[in-house]
mmCIF file of C-alpha atoms and ligand atoms in Angstrom:
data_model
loop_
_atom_site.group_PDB
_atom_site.id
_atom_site.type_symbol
_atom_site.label_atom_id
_atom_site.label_comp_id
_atom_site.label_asym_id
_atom_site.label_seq_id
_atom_site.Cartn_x
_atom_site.Cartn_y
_atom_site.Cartn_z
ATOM 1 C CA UNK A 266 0.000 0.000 0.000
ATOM 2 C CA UNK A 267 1.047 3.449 -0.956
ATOM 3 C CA UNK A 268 1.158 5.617 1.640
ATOM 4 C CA UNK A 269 0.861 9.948 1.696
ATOM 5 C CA UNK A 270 4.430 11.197 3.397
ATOM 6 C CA UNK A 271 4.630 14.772 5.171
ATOM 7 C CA UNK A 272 6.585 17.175 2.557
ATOM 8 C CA UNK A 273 9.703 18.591 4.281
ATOM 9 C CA UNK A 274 9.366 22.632 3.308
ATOM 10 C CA UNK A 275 12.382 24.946 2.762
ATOM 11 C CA UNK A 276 14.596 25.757 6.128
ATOM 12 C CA UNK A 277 15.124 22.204 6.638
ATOM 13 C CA UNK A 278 18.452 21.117 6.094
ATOM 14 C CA UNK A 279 17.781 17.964 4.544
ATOM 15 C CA UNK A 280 16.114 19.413 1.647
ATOM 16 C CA UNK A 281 19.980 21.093 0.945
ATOM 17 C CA UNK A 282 21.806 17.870 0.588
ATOM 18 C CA UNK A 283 23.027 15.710 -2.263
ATOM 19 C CA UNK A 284 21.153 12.576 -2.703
ATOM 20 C CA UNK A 285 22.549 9.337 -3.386
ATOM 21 C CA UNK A 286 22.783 6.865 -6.428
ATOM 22 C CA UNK A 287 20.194 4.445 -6.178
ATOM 23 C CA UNK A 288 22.255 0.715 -6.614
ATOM 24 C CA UNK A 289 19.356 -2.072 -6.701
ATOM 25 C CA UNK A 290 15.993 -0.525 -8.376
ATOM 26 C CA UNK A 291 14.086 -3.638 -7.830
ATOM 27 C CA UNK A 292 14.601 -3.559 -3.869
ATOM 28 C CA UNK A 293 11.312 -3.416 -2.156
ATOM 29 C CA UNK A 294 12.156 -0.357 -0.571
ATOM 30 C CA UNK A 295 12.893 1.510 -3.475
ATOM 31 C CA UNK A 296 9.600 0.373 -5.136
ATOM 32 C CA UNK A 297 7.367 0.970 -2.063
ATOM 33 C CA UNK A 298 9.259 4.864 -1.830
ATOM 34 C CA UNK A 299 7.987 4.875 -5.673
ATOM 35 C CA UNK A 300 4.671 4.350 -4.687
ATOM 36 C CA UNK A 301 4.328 7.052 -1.510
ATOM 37 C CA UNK A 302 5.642 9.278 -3.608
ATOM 38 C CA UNK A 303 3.412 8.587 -6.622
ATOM 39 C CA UNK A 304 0.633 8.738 -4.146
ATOM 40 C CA UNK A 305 1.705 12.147 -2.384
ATOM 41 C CA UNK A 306 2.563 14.131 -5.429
ATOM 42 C CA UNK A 307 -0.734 13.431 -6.759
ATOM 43 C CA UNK A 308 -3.223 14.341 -3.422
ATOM 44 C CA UNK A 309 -0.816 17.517 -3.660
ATOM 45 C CA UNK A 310 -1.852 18.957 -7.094
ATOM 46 C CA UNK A 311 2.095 17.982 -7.603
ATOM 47 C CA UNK A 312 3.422 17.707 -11.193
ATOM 48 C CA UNK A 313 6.726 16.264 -9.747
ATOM 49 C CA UNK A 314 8.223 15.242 -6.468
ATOM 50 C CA UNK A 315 11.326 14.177 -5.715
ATOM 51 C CA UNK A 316 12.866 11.945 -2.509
ATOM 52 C CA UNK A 317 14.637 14.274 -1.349
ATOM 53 C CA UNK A 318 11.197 16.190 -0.297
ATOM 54 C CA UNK A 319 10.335 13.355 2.012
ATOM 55 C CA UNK A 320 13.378 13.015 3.287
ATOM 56 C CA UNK A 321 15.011 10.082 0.786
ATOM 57 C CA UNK A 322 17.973 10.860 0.089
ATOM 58 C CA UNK A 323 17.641 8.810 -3.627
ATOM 59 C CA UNK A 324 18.191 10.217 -6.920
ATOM 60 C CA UNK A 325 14.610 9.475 -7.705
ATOM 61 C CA UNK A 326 11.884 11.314 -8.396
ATOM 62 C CA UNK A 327 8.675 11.387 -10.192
ATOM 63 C CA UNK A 328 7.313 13.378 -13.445
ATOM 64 C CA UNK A 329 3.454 13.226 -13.537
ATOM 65 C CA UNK A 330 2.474 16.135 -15.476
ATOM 66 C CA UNK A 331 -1.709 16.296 -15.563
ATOM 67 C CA UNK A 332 -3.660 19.383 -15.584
ATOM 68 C CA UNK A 333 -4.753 20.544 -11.551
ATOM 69 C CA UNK A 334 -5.497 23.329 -9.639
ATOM 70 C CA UNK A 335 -1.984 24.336 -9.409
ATOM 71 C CA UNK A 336 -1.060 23.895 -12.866
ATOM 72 C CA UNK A 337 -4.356 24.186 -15.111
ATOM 73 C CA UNK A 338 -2.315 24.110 -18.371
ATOM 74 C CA UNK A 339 -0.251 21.077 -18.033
ATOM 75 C CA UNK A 340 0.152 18.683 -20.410
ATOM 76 C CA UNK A 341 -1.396 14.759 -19.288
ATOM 77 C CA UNK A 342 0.800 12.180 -18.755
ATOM 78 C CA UNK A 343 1.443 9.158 -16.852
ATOM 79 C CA UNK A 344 3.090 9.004 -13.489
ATOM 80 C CA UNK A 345 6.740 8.409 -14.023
ATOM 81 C CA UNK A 346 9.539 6.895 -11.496
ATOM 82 C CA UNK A 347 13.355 8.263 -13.375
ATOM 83 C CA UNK A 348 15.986 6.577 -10.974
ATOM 84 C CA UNK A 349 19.872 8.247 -11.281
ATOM 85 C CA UNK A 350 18.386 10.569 -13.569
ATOM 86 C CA UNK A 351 21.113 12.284 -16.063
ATOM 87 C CA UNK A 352 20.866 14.961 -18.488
ATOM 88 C CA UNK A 353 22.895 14.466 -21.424
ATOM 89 C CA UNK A 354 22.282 17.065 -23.880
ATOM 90 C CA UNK A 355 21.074 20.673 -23.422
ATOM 91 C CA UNK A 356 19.316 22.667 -25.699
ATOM 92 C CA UNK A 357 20.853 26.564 -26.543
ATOM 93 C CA UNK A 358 17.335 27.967 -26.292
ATOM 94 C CA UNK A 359 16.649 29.278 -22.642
ATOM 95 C CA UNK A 360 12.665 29.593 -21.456
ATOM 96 C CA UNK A 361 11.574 31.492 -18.692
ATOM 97 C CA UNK A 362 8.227 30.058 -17.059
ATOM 98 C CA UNK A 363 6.034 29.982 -13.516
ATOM 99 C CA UNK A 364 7.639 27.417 -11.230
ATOM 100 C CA UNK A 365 6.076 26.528 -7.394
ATOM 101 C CA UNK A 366 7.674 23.693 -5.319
ATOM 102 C CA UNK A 367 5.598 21.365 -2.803
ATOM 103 C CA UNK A 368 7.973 22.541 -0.615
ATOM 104 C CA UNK A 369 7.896 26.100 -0.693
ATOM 105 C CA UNK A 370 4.234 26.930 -0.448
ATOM 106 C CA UNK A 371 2.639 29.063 -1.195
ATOM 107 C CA UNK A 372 5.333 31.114 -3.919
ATOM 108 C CA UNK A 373 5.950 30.882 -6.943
ATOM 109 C CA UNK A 374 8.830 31.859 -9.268
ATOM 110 C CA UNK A 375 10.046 33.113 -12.728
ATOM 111 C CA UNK A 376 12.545 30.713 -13.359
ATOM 112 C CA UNK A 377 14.761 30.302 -16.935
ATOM 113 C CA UNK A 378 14.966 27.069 -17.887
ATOM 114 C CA UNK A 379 16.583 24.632 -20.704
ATOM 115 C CA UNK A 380 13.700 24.744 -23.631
ATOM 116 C CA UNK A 381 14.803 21.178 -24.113
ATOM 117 C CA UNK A 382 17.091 18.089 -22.937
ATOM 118 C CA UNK A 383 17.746 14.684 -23.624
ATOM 119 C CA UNK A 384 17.892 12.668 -20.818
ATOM 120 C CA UNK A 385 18.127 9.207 -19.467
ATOM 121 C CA UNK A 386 17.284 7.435 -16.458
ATOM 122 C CA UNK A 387 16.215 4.090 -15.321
ATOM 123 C CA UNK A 388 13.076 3.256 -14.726
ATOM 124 C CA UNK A 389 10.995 1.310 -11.941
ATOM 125 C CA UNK A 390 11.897 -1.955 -13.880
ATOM 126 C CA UNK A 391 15.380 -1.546 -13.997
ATOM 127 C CA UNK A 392 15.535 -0.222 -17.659
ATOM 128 C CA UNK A 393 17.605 2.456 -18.957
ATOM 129 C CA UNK A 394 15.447 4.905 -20.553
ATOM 130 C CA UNK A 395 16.789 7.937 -23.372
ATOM 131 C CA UNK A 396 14.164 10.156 -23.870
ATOM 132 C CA UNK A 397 13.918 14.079 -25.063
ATOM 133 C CA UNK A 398 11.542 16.419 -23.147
ATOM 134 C CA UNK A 399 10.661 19.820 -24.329
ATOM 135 C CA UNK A 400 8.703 23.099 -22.624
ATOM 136 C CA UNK A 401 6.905 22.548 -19.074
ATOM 137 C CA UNK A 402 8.058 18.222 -19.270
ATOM 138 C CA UNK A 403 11.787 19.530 -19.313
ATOM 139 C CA UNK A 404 10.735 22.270 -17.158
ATOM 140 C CA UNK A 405 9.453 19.725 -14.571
ATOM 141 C CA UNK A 406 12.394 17.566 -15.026
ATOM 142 C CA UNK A 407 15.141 19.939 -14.357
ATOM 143 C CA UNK A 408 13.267 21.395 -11.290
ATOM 144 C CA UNK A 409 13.304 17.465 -9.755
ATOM 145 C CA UNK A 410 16.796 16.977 -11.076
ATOM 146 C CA UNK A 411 17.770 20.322 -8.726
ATOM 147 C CA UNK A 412 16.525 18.503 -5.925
ATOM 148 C CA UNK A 413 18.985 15.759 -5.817
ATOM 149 C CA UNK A 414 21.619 18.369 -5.652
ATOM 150 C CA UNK A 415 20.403 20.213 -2.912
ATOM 151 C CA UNK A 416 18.914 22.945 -5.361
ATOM 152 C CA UNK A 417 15.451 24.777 -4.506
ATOM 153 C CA UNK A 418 13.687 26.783 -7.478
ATOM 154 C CA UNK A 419 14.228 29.905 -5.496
ATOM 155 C CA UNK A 420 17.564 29.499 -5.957
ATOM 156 C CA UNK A 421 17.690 30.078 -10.021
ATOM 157 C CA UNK A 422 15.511 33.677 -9.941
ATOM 158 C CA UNK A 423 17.453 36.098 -12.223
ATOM 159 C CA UNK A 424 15.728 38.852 -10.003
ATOM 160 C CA UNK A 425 13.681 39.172 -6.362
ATOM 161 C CA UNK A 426 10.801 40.502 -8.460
ATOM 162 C CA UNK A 427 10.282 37.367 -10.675
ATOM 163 C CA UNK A 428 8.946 35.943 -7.371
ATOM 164 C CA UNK A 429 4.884 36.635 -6.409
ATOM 165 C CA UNK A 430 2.925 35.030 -4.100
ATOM 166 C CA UNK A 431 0.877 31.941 -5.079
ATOM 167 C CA UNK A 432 -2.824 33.750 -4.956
ATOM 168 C CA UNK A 433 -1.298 36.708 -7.278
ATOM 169 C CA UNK A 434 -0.161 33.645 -9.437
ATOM 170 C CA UNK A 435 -3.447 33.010 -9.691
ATOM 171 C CA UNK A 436 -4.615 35.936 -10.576
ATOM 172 C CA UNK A 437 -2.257 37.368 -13.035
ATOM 173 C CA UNK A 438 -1.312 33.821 -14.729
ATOM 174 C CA UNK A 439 -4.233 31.444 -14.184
ATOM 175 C CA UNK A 440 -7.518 33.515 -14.500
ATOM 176 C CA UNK A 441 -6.159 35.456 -17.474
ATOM 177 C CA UNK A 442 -5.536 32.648 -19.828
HETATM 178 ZN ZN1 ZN B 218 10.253 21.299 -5.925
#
């Protein structure tokens, strides 16, 4: 059984470290960490979590892009587990978009991001996986990727003022479009 796991929020320490490289992906624990996270990124409105955020220090973490509250415009896709995620090839074309973290609530940020990578990562089966992601997919992955090196969203603002509170996000961004 999947089960929901508190979200550690910024100020705690743990949430500044350097994960680990996950050795055995078929290990129980690994799988059943899969699954709480799975579970608590989506009862959050989350598009991504990673283990670091509940205290796992893993390079894990899970893309699962669907439209929600939080993120009406996002494009549907299935959950995703990427284990000792890498990226391997970087596009020139910077993006800046709207970027909130399940552990910073409440804020959100203007943050520039790779328009697209190629990537690859193993999955929850133990399979290596080379994929290219583009727009808010790559924008997703790169914020997760952060987290395994100890990197919060807040940290990549070009500027103080690219950052707005989450219920002026919502007005200026959400109910506009
Ligand atoms: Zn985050």
């Amino acid at each position: 059984m999947a089960e929901l796991t508190p979200i550690i929020q910024l100020g705690n320490p743990v949430l500044r470290q350097k994960a680990a490289w996950v050795d055995n992906v078929s290990d129980e624990s690994v799988q059943q960490l899969i699954d709480d996270l799975i579970a608590t990124v989506a009862k959050a409105n989350g598009v991504g979590i990673a283990a670091p955020q509940i205290a796992e220090q893993k390079r894990l973490f899970i893309v699962a892009s669907r439209p929600n509250p939080r993120y009406p415009n996002a494009p549907e896709m299935e959950p995703t587990a990427m284990i000792n995620p890498k990226i391997v090839a970087r596009s020139t074309e910077v993006v800046k978009g709207w970027e909130g973290c399940l552990s910073v609530p409440g804020i959100r940020g203007l943050v520039p991001r790779y328009q697209a990578i190629e990537v690859e990562y193993t999955d929850r089966y133990g399979k290596l996986q080379k994929q290219e992601f583009t727009d808010f997919v790559a924008r997703i992955f790169q914020h997760e990727y952060d987290h395994l090196d100890g990197i919060v969203f807040v940290d990549r603002l070009e500027n103080s003022l690219d950052m707005i509170t989450e219920q002026e996000y919502q007005n200026r961004v959400v109910n506009k479009t």
